[in-house]
Coordinates of C-alpha atoms in Angstrom, one line a residue:
Chain A
X25 CA 0.0 0.0 0.0
X26 CA 1.4 3.4 -1.0
X27 CA 1.1 6.0 1.6
X28 CA -0.9 9.1 0.5
X29 CA -1.8 10.6 3.8
X30 CA 0.5 9.7 6.7
X31 CA -0.2 10.4 10.4
X32 CA 3.2 9.7 11.9
X33 CA 3.6 9.2 15.7
X34 CA 1.4 12.1 16.6
X35 CA 1.0 13.1 20.2
X36 CA -1.2 15.9 21.3
X37 CA -1.5 17.5 24.7
X38 CA -3.3 20.6 25.9
X39 CA -1.8 22.9 28.5
X40 CA -4.1 24.9 30.8
X41 CA -2.1 26.8 33.3
X42 CA 0.2 24.4 35.1
X43 CA -1.7 21.2 34.2
X44 CA -1.1 19.3 31.0
X45 CA -3.6 16.9 29.7
X46 CA -2.5 14.4 27.1
X47 CA -5.3 13.8 24.6
X48 CA -3.7 11.7 21.8
X49 CA -0.8 9.3 22.3
X50 CA 1.4 7.9 19.5
X51 CA -1.1 7.9 16.7
X52 CA 0.3 6.3 13.5
X53 CA -2.0 5.8 10.5
X54 CA -1.3 5.4 6.8
X55 CA -4.1 6.1 4.3
X56 CA -3.8 5.1 0.6
X57 CA -5.1 7.3 -2.3
X58 CA -8.8 6.8 -2.9
X59 CA -9.3 5.1 0.4
X60 CA -12.3 5.8 2.7
X61 CA -11.2 5.6 6.3
X62 CA -13.5 6.1 9.4
X63 CA -12.3 6.9 12.9
X64 CA -14.7 5.7 15.5
X65 CA -14.6 6.1 19.3
X66 CA -16.6 7.2 22.2
X67 CA -17.2 10.9 22.6
X68 CA -14.3 12.7 24.2
X69 CA -11.7 10.3 23.0
X70 CA -10.0 12.9 20.9
X71 CA -11.1 11.8 17.4
X72 CA -12.2 15.4 16.5
X73 CA -8.8 16.6 17.8
X74 CA -7.1 14.2 15.4
X75 CA -9.2 15.4 12.5
X76 CA -8.4 19.0 13.4
X77 CA -4.7 18.1 13.5
X78 CA -4.9 16.6 10.0
X79 CA -6.8 19.7 8.8
X80 CA -4.1 21.8 10.3
X81 CA -6.4 23.7 12.6
X82 CA -4.5 22.4 15.6
X83 CA -0.7 22.0 15.9
X84 CA 0.8 18.6 16.9
X85 CA 2.7 18.4 20.1
X86 CA 5.1 15.9 18.6
X87 CA 5.1 13.8 15.4
X88 CA 3.9 14.9 12.0
X89 CA 1.2 14.7 9.4
X90 CA 2.5 14.1 5.8
X91 CA 0.5 14.5 2.6
X92 CA 2.2 13.0 -0.4
X93 CA 5.4 12.9 1.6
X94 CA 5.3 16.6 2.6
X95 CA 4.6 17.8 6.1
X96 CA 1.5 19.8 6.5
X97 CA 1.1 22.0 9.6
X98 CA -1.3 24.7 8.6
X99 CA -4.9 24.5 7.2
X100 CA -5.4 24.6 3.5
X101 CA -7.9 23.7 0.7
X102 CA -6.0 20.5 -0.1
X103 CA -7.6 19.1 3.1
X104 CA -11.1 20.5 2.9
X105 CA -13.3 19.9 5.9
X106 CA -17.0 19.2 6.1
X107 CA -17.9 20.5 9.5
X108 CA -20.4 18.9 11.8
X109 CA -22.6 21.9 12.0
X110 CA -22.2 22.8 8.3
X111 CA -20.6 26.2 9.0
X112 CA -22.1 27.9 6.0
X113 CA -21.8 31.7 6.1
X114 CA -25.4 32.8 6.8
X115 CA -25.0 36.1 4.9
X116 CA -24.1 34.4 1.6
X117 CA -26.4 32.4 -0.7
X118 CA -25.9 28.7 -1.3
X119 CA -24.1 29.5 -4.5
X120 CA -21.9 32.2 -3.0
X121 CA -20.9 29.9 -0.1
X122 CA -19.5 27.4 -2.7
X123 CA -18.2 30.1 -5.0
X124 CA -16.2 31.7 -2.2
X125 CA -14.1 28.5 -2.0
X126 CA -13.9 28.1 -5.7
X127 CA -12.7 31.7 -6.2
X128 CA -10.0 31.3 -3.6
X129 CA -8.7 28.0 -4.8
X130 CA -8.9 28.5 -8.6
X131 CA -8.3 32.3 -8.8
X132 CA -5.3 31.8 -11.1
X133 CA -6.1 28.6 -12.9
X134 CA -9.8 29.1 -13.9
X135 CA -11.5 32.0 -15.7
X136 CA -14.5 33.6 -14.2
X137 CA -16.9 31.7 -16.4
X138 CA -15.1 28.4 -15.6
X139 CA -15.4 29.1 -11.9
X140 CA -19.1 29.8 -12.3
X141 CA -19.6 26.5 -14.2
X142 CA -17.5 24.6 -11.7
X143 CA -19.6 26.0 -8.8
X144 CA -22.8 25.0 -10.5
X145 CA -21.3 21.6 -11.3
X146 CA -20.5 20.9 -7.7
X147 CA -24.0 22.1 -6.5
X148 CA -25.4 19.7 -9.1
X149 CA -23.3 16.8 -7.7
X150 CA -25.1 17.2 -4.4
X151 CA -28.5 18.0 -6.1
X152 CA -28.7 21.5 -4.7
X153 CA -28.8 23.5 -7.9
X154 CA -32.5 24.3 -7.3
X155 CA -31.7 26.2 -4.1
X156 CA -28.6 28.0 -5.3
X157 CA -30.0 31.5 -4.6
X158 CA -31.4 30.7 -1.1
X159 CA -29.7 31.6 2.1
X160 CA -28.7 28.9 4.6
X161 CA -31.5 29.9 6.9
X162 CA -34.0 29.1 4.2
X163 CA -33.0 25.4 3.7
X164 CA -33.2 22.3 5.8
X165 CA -30.4 20.8 7.9
X166 CA -29.8 18.0 5.4
X167 CA -29.6 20.5 2.5
X168 CA -27.1 22.7 4.4
X169 CA -24.8 19.7 4.9
X170 CA -25.1 18.9 1.2
X171 CA -23.9 22.5 0.4
X172 CA -21.1 22.0 3.0
X173 CA -20.1 18.9 1.1
X174 CA -20.3 20.7 -2.3
X175 CA -18.1 23.5 -0.9
X176 CA -15.5 21.0 0.2
X177 CA -15.6 19.0 -3.0
X178 CA -15.4 22.1 -5.1
X179 CA -11.9 22.8 -3.7
X180 CA -10.7 19.6 -5.3
X181 CA -9.1 18.5 -2.0
X182 CA -6.5 15.8 -1.9
X183 CA -8.1 14.5 1.2
X184 CA -11.7 15.2 2.2
X185 CA -12.1 15.4 6.0
X186 CA -15.6 14.7 7.4
X187 CA -16.1 15.7 11.0
X188 CA -19.2 13.8 12.1
X189 CA -21.0 15.2 9.0
X190 CA -24.3 13.5 9.7
X191 CA -24.4 13.8 13.5
X192 CA -26.9 16.6 13.6
X193 CA -29.4 15.1 11.1
X194 CA -32.4 12.9 11.6
X195 CA -32.1 9.2 10.8
X196 CA -33.8 9.3 7.4
X197 CA -32.0 12.3 6.1
X198 CA -28.7 10.8 7.4
X199 CA -29.3 7.6 5.5
X200 CA -30.0 9.5 2.4
X201 CA -26.9 11.6 2.7
X202 CA -24.7 8.6 3.5
X203 CA -25.9 7.1 0.2
X204 CA -25.0 10.4 -1.6
X205 CA -21.6 10.5 -0.1
X206 CA -21.0 6.9 -0.9
X207 CA -21.9 7.3 -4.6
X208 CA -19.9 10.6 -4.9
X209 CA -16.8 9.0 -3.4
X210 CA -17.3 6.1 -5.8
X211 CA -17.6 8.5 -8.8
X212 CA -14.8 10.9 -7.9
X213 CA -12.4 8.6 -6.1
X214 CA -11.7 10.9 -3.3
X215 CA -9.5 10.0 -0.3
X216 CA -11.8 10.4 2.7
X217 CA -11.1 10.5 6.4
X218 CA -14.4 10.6 8.4
X219 CA -15.0 10.9 12.1
X220 CA -18.1 9.2 13.4
X221 CA -19.7 7.6 16.4
X222 CA -22.2 5.6 14.4
X223 CA -21.2 1.9 13.9
X224 CA -23.5 1.3 10.9
X225 CA -22.3 4.4 9.2
X226 CA -18.7 3.4 9.7
X227 CA -19.1 -0.1 8.4
X228 CA -21.3 0.9 5.5
X229 CA -19.1 3.7 4.1
X230 CA -15.5 2.7 5.0
X231 CA -12.8 0.6 3.5
X232 CA -11.1 0.6 6.8
X233 CA -12.2 1.5 10.4
X234 CA -9.9 2.9 12.9
X235 CA -11.1 2.2 16.5
X236 CA -9.8 4.5 19.2
X237 CA -9.5 3.8 22.8
X238 CA -10.9 6.1 25.5
X239 CA -9.0 9.2 26.5
X240 CA -7.1 10.6 28.1
X241 CA -4.1 9.5 26.1
X242 CA -6.2 7.9 23.4
X243 CA -4.5 5.4 21.1
X244 CA -5.5 3.5 18.0
X245 CA -7.0 0.4 19.6
X246 CA -7.7 -1.7 16.5
X247 CA -7.8 -1.5 12.7
X248 CA -10.5 -3.3 10.8
X249 CA -10.7 -3.9 7.0
X250 CA -14.2 -3.9 5.6
X251 CA -13.8 -6.2 2.6
X252 CA -17.2 -5.4 1.1
X253 CA -17.5 -4.9 -2.7
X254 CA -18.7 -1.5 -4.0
X255 CA -21.2 -0.3 -4.8
X256 CA -22.8 -1.2 -1.5
X257 CA -26.6 -1.3 -1.1
X258 CA -27.9 -0.4 2.3
X259 CA -30.8 -2.9 2.2
X260 CA -28.6 -5.8 1.1
X261 CA -26.1 -5.1 3.9
X262 CA -28.7 -5.9 6.5
X263 CA -28.3 -9.6 5.7
X264 CA -24.8 -9.7 4.4
X265 CA -22.6 -11.9 6.6
X266 CA -19.4 -9.9 6.1
X267 CA -21.2 -6.7 7.0
X268 CA -22.7 -8.2 10.1
X269 CA -19.3 -9.6 11.2
X270 CA -17.6 -6.2 10.8
X271 CA -20.4 -4.6 12.7
X272 CA -20.0 -7.1 15.5
X273 CA -16.3 -6.5 15.7
X274 CA -16.7 -2.7 16.1
X275 CA -19.5 -3.2 18.7
X276 CA -17.4 -5.6 20.7
X277 CA -14.5 -3.1 20.7
X278 CA -16.6 -0.2 21.7
X279 CA -18.9 -1.8 24.3
X280 CA -16.9 -4.7 25.8
X281 CA -13.2 -3.9 25.7
X282 CA -13.3 -0.1 25.8
X283 CA -16.6 0.5 27.6
X284 CA -17.3 4.2 27.8
X285 CA -16.6 5.6 31.3
X286 CA -18.2 8.9 32.1
X287 CA -15.5 11.4 32.9
X288 CA -15.6 12.5 36.5
Chain B
X27 CA -59.8 -0.6 26.8
X28 CA -62.4 -0.8 24.1
X29 CA -64.0 2.5 24.9
X30 CA -61.4 4.8 23.5
X31 CA -61.4 2.8 20.3
X32 CA -65.1 3.1 19.9
X33 CA -65.0 6.8 20.6
X34 CA -62.4 7.3 18.0
X35 CA -64.6 5.6 15.4
X36 CA -67.6 7.6 16.2
X37 CA -65.7 10.9 15.9
X38 CA -64.2 10.0 12.6
X39 CA -66.9 11.3 10.3
X40 CA -67.0 14.6 12.1
X41 CA -63.8 16.2 10.7
X42 CA -64.9 15.3 7.2
X43 CA -68.1 17.3 7.5
X44 CA -66.4 20.2 9.1
X45 CA -63.9 20.2 6.2
X46 CA -66.7 20.4 3.6
X47 CA -68.4 23.3 5.3
X48 CA -65.1 25.1 5.6
X49 CA -64.5 24.6 1.9
X50 CA -67.7 26.2 1.0
X51 CA -67.1 29.3 3.1
X52 CA -63.6 29.7 1.6
X53 CA -65.1 29.5 -1.9
X54 CA -67.6 32.2 -1.0
X55 CA -65.1 34.6 0.5
X56 CA -64.9 37.5 -2.0
X57 CA -62.3 40.2 -2.4
X58 CA -64.6 42.6 -0.5
X59 CA -64.3 40.5 2.7
X60 CA -60.5 40.4 2.5
X61 CA -60.5 44.2 2.0
X62 CA -62.7 44.6 5.1
X63 CA -60.4 42.3 7.1
X64 CA -57.3 44.3 6.1
X65 CA -59.2 47.5 6.8
X66 CA -60.0 46.4 10.4
X67 CA -56.5 45.3 11.0
X68 CA -55.1 48.7 9.9
X69 CA -57.7 50.5 12.0
X70 CA -56.6 48.3 14.9
X71 CA -53.1 49.6 14.5
X72 CA -53.9 53.3 13.8
X73 CA -56.8 53.9 16.3
X74 CA -54.9 53.5 19.6
X75 CA -52.2 56.1 18.9
X76 CA -54.7 58.5 17.5
X77 CA -57.0 58.2 20.5
X78 CA -54.1 58.4 23.0
X79 CA -52.6 61.5 21.3
X80 CA -55.9 63.3 21.1
X81 CA -56.6 62.5 24.7
X82 CA -53.2 63.9 25.8
X83 CA -53.6 67.1 23.8
X84 CA -57.1 67.6 25.3
X85 CA -55.7 67.1 28.8
X86 CA -52.9 69.6 28.1
X87 CA -55.5 72.1 26.7
X88 CA -57.6 71.7 29.8
X89 CA -54.7 72.0 32.3
X90 CA -53.0 75.0 30.6
X91 CA -56.0 76.7 29.0
X92 CA -56.9 79.0 31.9
X93 CA -55.6 82.5 32.1
X94 CA -52.3 83.0 34.0
X95 CA -51.0 79.5 33.2
X96 CA -47.2 79.3 33.1
X97 CA -47.2 77.1 30.0
X98 CA -49.2 77.7 26.8
X99 CA -51.9 75.2 25.7
X100 CA -51.5 73.5 22.3
X101 CA -53.9 75.9 20.6
X102 CA -51.8 78.8 21.7
X103 CA -48.6 77.1 20.7
X104 CA -49.9 76.7 17.1
X105 CA -51.2 80.3 16.8
X106 CA -48.0 81.7 18.4
X107 CA -45.6 79.8 16.1
X108 CA -47.7 79.7 12.9
X109 CA -45.2 81.9 11.2
X110 CA -42.4 79.5 12.0
X111 CA -44.4 76.5 11.0
X112 CA -45.5 77.8 7.6
X113 CA -42.1 79.4 6.6
X114 CA -39.2 77.3 7.8
X115 CA -36.9 78.8 5.1
X116 CA -36.8 82.5 5.9
X117 CA -33.5 84.1 6.6
X118 CA -33.3 87.7 7.9
X119 CA -29.6 87.5 8.4
X120 CA -27.7 86.9 11.6
X121 CA -29.3 84.4 13.9
X122 CA -32.9 85.2 12.8
X123 CA -33.5 82.3 10.5
X124 CA -36.2 79.8 9.9
X125 CA -36.3 76.4 11.7
X126 CA -35.0 74.6 8.6
X127 CA -31.7 76.4 8.8
X128 CA -31.3 75.7 12.5
X129 CA -32.1 72.0 12.1
X130 CA -29.9 71.8 9.1
X131 CA -26.9 73.4 11.0
X132 CA -27.4 70.9 13.9
X133 CA -27.8 68.0 11.5
X134 CA -24.5 68.9 9.8
X135 CA -22.6 69.0 13.1
X136 CA -24.2 65.6 14.1
X137 CA -23.5 64.2 10.6
X138 CA -19.8 65.2 10.8
X139 CA -19.2 64.1 14.4
X140 CA -21.1 60.9 14.0
X141 CA -19.4 59.9 10.7
X142 CA -16.0 60.3 12.4
X143 CA -17.2 58.4 15.4
X144 CA -18.5 55.6 13.3
X145 CA -15.2 55.3 11.4
X146 CA -12.9 55.5 14.4
X147 CA -15.3 53.5 16.6
X148 CA -15.4 50.5 14.1
X149 CA -11.7 50.7 13.7
X150 CA -10.9 50.8 17.4
X151 CA -13.6 48.2 18.2
X152 CA -12.0 45.8 15.6
X153 CA -8.6 46.3 17.2
X154 CA -9.9 45.7 20.7
X155 CA -12.0 42.7 19.5
X156 CA -9.1 41.1 17.7
X157 CA -6.2 41.7 20.0
X158 CA -6.3 40.6 23.6
X159 CA -3.3 42.8 24.3
X160 CA -5.1 45.9 22.9
X161 CA -8.2 44.9 24.8
X162 CA -6.4 44.7 28.1
X163 CA -4.6 48.0 27.5
X164 CA -7.5 50.0 26.2
X165 CA -10.6 48.6 27.9
X166 CA -10.0 50.3 31.3
X167 CA -9.6 53.6 29.6
X168 CA -12.8 53.1 27.5
X169 CA -14.8 52.0 30.6
X170 CA -13.9 55.1 32.5
X171 CA -14.1 57.6 29.7
X172 CA -17.5 56.4 28.4
X173 CA -19.1 57.4 31.7
X174 CA -18.0 61.0 31.3
X175 CA -21.2 63.1 30.5
X176 CA -20.9 64.6 27.0
X177 CA -21.1 68.2 28.2
X178 CA -18.2 67.7 30.6
X179 CA -16.0 67.5 27.4
X180 CA -17.2 70.8 26.1
X181 CA -14.9 73.2 28.1
X182 CA -11.8 71.1 27.3
X183 CA -12.9 70.9 23.7
X184 CA -13.4 74.7 23.5
X185 CA -10.0 75.2 25.0
X186 CA -8.4 72.9 22.5
X187 CA -10.2 74.1 19.3
X188 CA -10.8 77.8 20.4
X189 CA -14.0 77.8 18.3
X190 CA -17.6 76.7 18.9
X191 CA -18.2 74.8 15.7
X192 CA -15.4 72.2 15.9
X193 CA -15.8 72.0 19.7
X194 CA -19.5 70.9 19.2
X195 CA -18.5 68.3 16.5
X196 CA -15.9 66.9 18.9
X197 CA -18.5 66.6 21.7
X198 CA -20.7 64.6 19.2
X199 CA -17.7 62.5 18.3
X200 CA -16.7 61.7 21.8
X201 CA -20.3 60.9 22.8
X202 CA -21.1 58.6 20.0
X203 CA -17.9 56.7 19.8
X204 CA -18.1 54.6 23.0
X205 CA -21.1 52.4 22.2
X206 CA -19.8 51.9 18.7
X207 CA -16.4 50.8 20.0
X208 CA -17.8 48.5 22.6
X209 CA -20.4 46.8 20.4
X210 CA -18.0 46.3 17.6
X211 CA -15.5 44.7 19.9
X212 CA -18.2 42.4 21.3
X213 CA -19.2 41.5 17.7
X214 CA -15.7 40.7 16.6
X215 CA -15.1 38.7 19.7
X216 CA -18.3 36.7 19.1
X217 CA -17.3 35.6 15.6
X218 CA -18.0 31.8 15.8
X219 CA -14.9 29.6 15.7
X220 CA -16.6 27.8 12.8
X221 CA -16.3 30.8 10.6
X222 CA -12.7 31.3 11.6
X223 CA -12.1 27.6 10.7
X224 CA -13.7 28.1 7.3
X225 CA -11.5 31.1 6.7
X226 CA -8.4 29.1 7.8
X227 CA -9.2 26.2 5.5
X228 CA -9.7 28.6 2.6
X229 CA -6.5 30.4 3.6
X230 CA -8.1 33.8 3.5
X231 CA -5.6 36.6 4.0
X232 CA -6.1 39.4 6.6
X233 CA -7.9 41.7 4.2
X234 CA -10.2 39.0 2.8
X235 CA -10.9 37.8 6.4
X236 CA -11.9 41.4 7.4
X237 CA -14.3 42.0 4.5
X238 CA -15.7 38.5 3.9
X239 CA -16.0 37.1 7.5
X240 CA -15.4 39.8 10.1
X241 CA -17.6 42.7 8.8
X242 CA -20.7 40.6 7.9
X243 CA -20.4 38.5 11.0
X244 CA -20.1 41.4 13.4
X245 CA -22.5 43.7 11.4
X246 CA -25.5 43.1 13.7
X247 CA -23.4 44.2 16.7
X248 CA -21.8 47.1 14.9
X249 CA -25.3 48.4 13.9
X250 CA -26.5 48.1 17.5
X251 CA -23.6 50.4 18.5
X252 CA -24.3 52.7 15.6
X253 CA -28.0 53.0 16.6
X254 CA -27.2 53.8 20.2
X255 CA -24.5 56.3 18.9
X256 CA -26.9 58.3 16.7
X257 CA -29.4 58.6 19.5
X258 CA -26.7 59.8 21.9
X259 CA -25.3 62.3 19.3
X260 CA -28.7 63.9 18.8
X261 CA -29.1 64.1 22.6
X262 CA -25.8 65.8 23.0
X263 CA -26.0 68.3 20.1
X264 CA -28.9 70.3 21.7
X265 CA -27.1 70.7 25.0
X266 CA -23.8 71.6 23.3
X267 CA -25.4 74.2 21.0
X268 CA -27.1 75.9 24.0
X269 CA -23.6 76.6 25.3
X270 CA -21.7 77.4 22.2
X271 CA -24.4 79.6 20.5
X272 CA -24.6 80.3 16.7
X273 CA -27.1 78.8 14.4
X274 CA -28.5 75.5 15.6
X275 CA -31.6 74.0 17.1
X276 CA -30.1 74.0 20.6
X277 CA -29.3 77.7 20.4
X278 CA -32.8 78.3 19.0
X279 CA -34.3 76.8 22.2
X280 CA -32.0 78.7 24.5
X281 CA -32.7 81.9 22.6
X282 CA -36.5 81.3 22.9
X283 CA -36.1 80.7 26.6
X284 CA -34.2 84.0 27.0
X285 CA -37.0 85.8 25.1
X286 CA -39.7 83.9 27.1
X287 CA -41.2 82.4 23.9
X288 CA -42.5 79.2 25.5
X289 CA -44.5 78.3 22.4
X290 CA -41.3 78.3 20.2
X291 CA -39.6 76.0 22.7
X292 CA -42.4 73.5 22.5
X293 CA -42.4 73.6 18.7
X294 CA -38.6 73.1 18.7
X295 CA -38.9 70.2 21.1
X296 CA -41.4 68.6 18.7
X297 CA -39.0 69.0 15.8
X298 CA -36.1 67.7 17.8
X299 CA -38.1 64.6 18.8
X300 CA -39.3 63.9 15.2
X301 CA -35.8 64.3 13.8
X302 CA -34.3 62.0 16.4
X303 CA -36.9 59.4 15.6
X304 CA -36.2 59.7 11.8
X305 CA -32.4 59.5 12.4
X306 CA -32.9 56.3 14.4
X307 CA -35.2 54.8 11.7
X308 CA -32.6 55.6 9.0
X309 CA -29.8 53.8 10.9
X310 CA -32.2 50.9 11.6
X311 CA -33.2 50.8 8.0
X312 CA -29.6 50.6 6.8
X313 CA -28.9 47.9 9.4
X314 CA -31.9 45.9 8.1
X315 CA -30.6 46.2 4.6
X316 CA -27.0 45.3 5.4
X317 CA -27.6 42.5 7.9
X318 CA -30.3 40.8 6.0
X319 CA -30.0 37.1 6.7
X320 CA -27.2 37.5 9.2
X321 CA -29.2 37.3 12.4
X322 CA -30.8 34.0 11.5
X323 CA -28.3 31.2 11.1

């Protein structure tokens, strides 16, 4: 397996006054090009911290993140993030939210007309062209997240980072959006790193699942390959033996060996 | 256990019949009825203020209508000042001008002082909101200076500028600037981390961040400050002009007091009130236009 994104012996600790709390301990993970990797763990285990480190929004305490062999330590559009709460700018229309990223990333390489077409193309990918002139407050939560995905995809990132992208959505919308993300990834071949706490979501979408132990000093507890052929159909999975076995493994890890302990 | 089920069955046909009756009335409702409904709604909004204002005017007329009253009743105010009301544009040289010229002189001072306060206030507020160091350094000064009453600045201002006109403008400036600074700083400090993250991922430079994230995000707060500021400016100008003299509505009131023209004072107060109200509405209108969609996320 050739390394595309490499998380190399990353430690992260936060200092508050004189106390230092270690959040992540010796995280090493290699992701291949085009791979869909999920990170799963109980809340508070530091999985979002890990994603923010990869995004460059947080500095590492030691270790490094390498993308195509080069160290990355500041945020950039090559690692576009889909935030949990969509983070669309409420004063811009759906189109302008996506266009802002397009303008910034392709200011030199694309003409104005090309940037307009590229924005519309990405809105079309997530089926949001019909609402392009609406403001975020005028569309539903699921639609906002679609626009968030379009904004990230439009930057043509090397790695797409999804930070619990479906966490704030209702179950039906979530399933619908998972299917969309799955087919988009299939079509575009993006490398994806997704944070989640939903076992079914992780198994359904991922090629590999990274299971994290509980913090403080969270480590990678286990890696699980999901050898299911694509395209995967949600309904068929319910009776698929491999799917059920993978699901069982993750559940065992989360609820037996690393049972969630409420922080005191 | 069977009772509720039975009840539910018996009530089932009812909504259907209600629905048909409703349908019929909807179909019969003509434009006339809608017109009437809108008319009643408007009357409901207009009647209360009309009744209350007429009541108060009547009470004033009754209280001050008798001979030897120290204040004139509304009927006398209008008859005394009729000349001023119908001809606000006369100019007999010197300070003997129509009310339009006085108001316009005051508005120019407020406009100038307020514009400078808005620019400096937003700039300083941004600095204080962005930099913790600047906040710690400047905040104590702001907190003390903002409690100084506007007129207390006037002697110092007169000493510094040696002229009434710029001194009055400075008083407006120093009065209006504090709420603008403080609200802008709060707005900048309250920019959600999410927006900062978006800006970081997009690698916006400082200028882009200022125009594309900071200004729109803080706009509702900035406009709250600007609205308080315009109100305070208008409060301060009347007092300042009473002291510095020259053309202006404040001086007009002071001059009327010195000549015992009570009716003119009352008319001027009415003009001051209406103008203050209009100024507030203008800033609120601009705020509404600019921040459209920002408040609801």
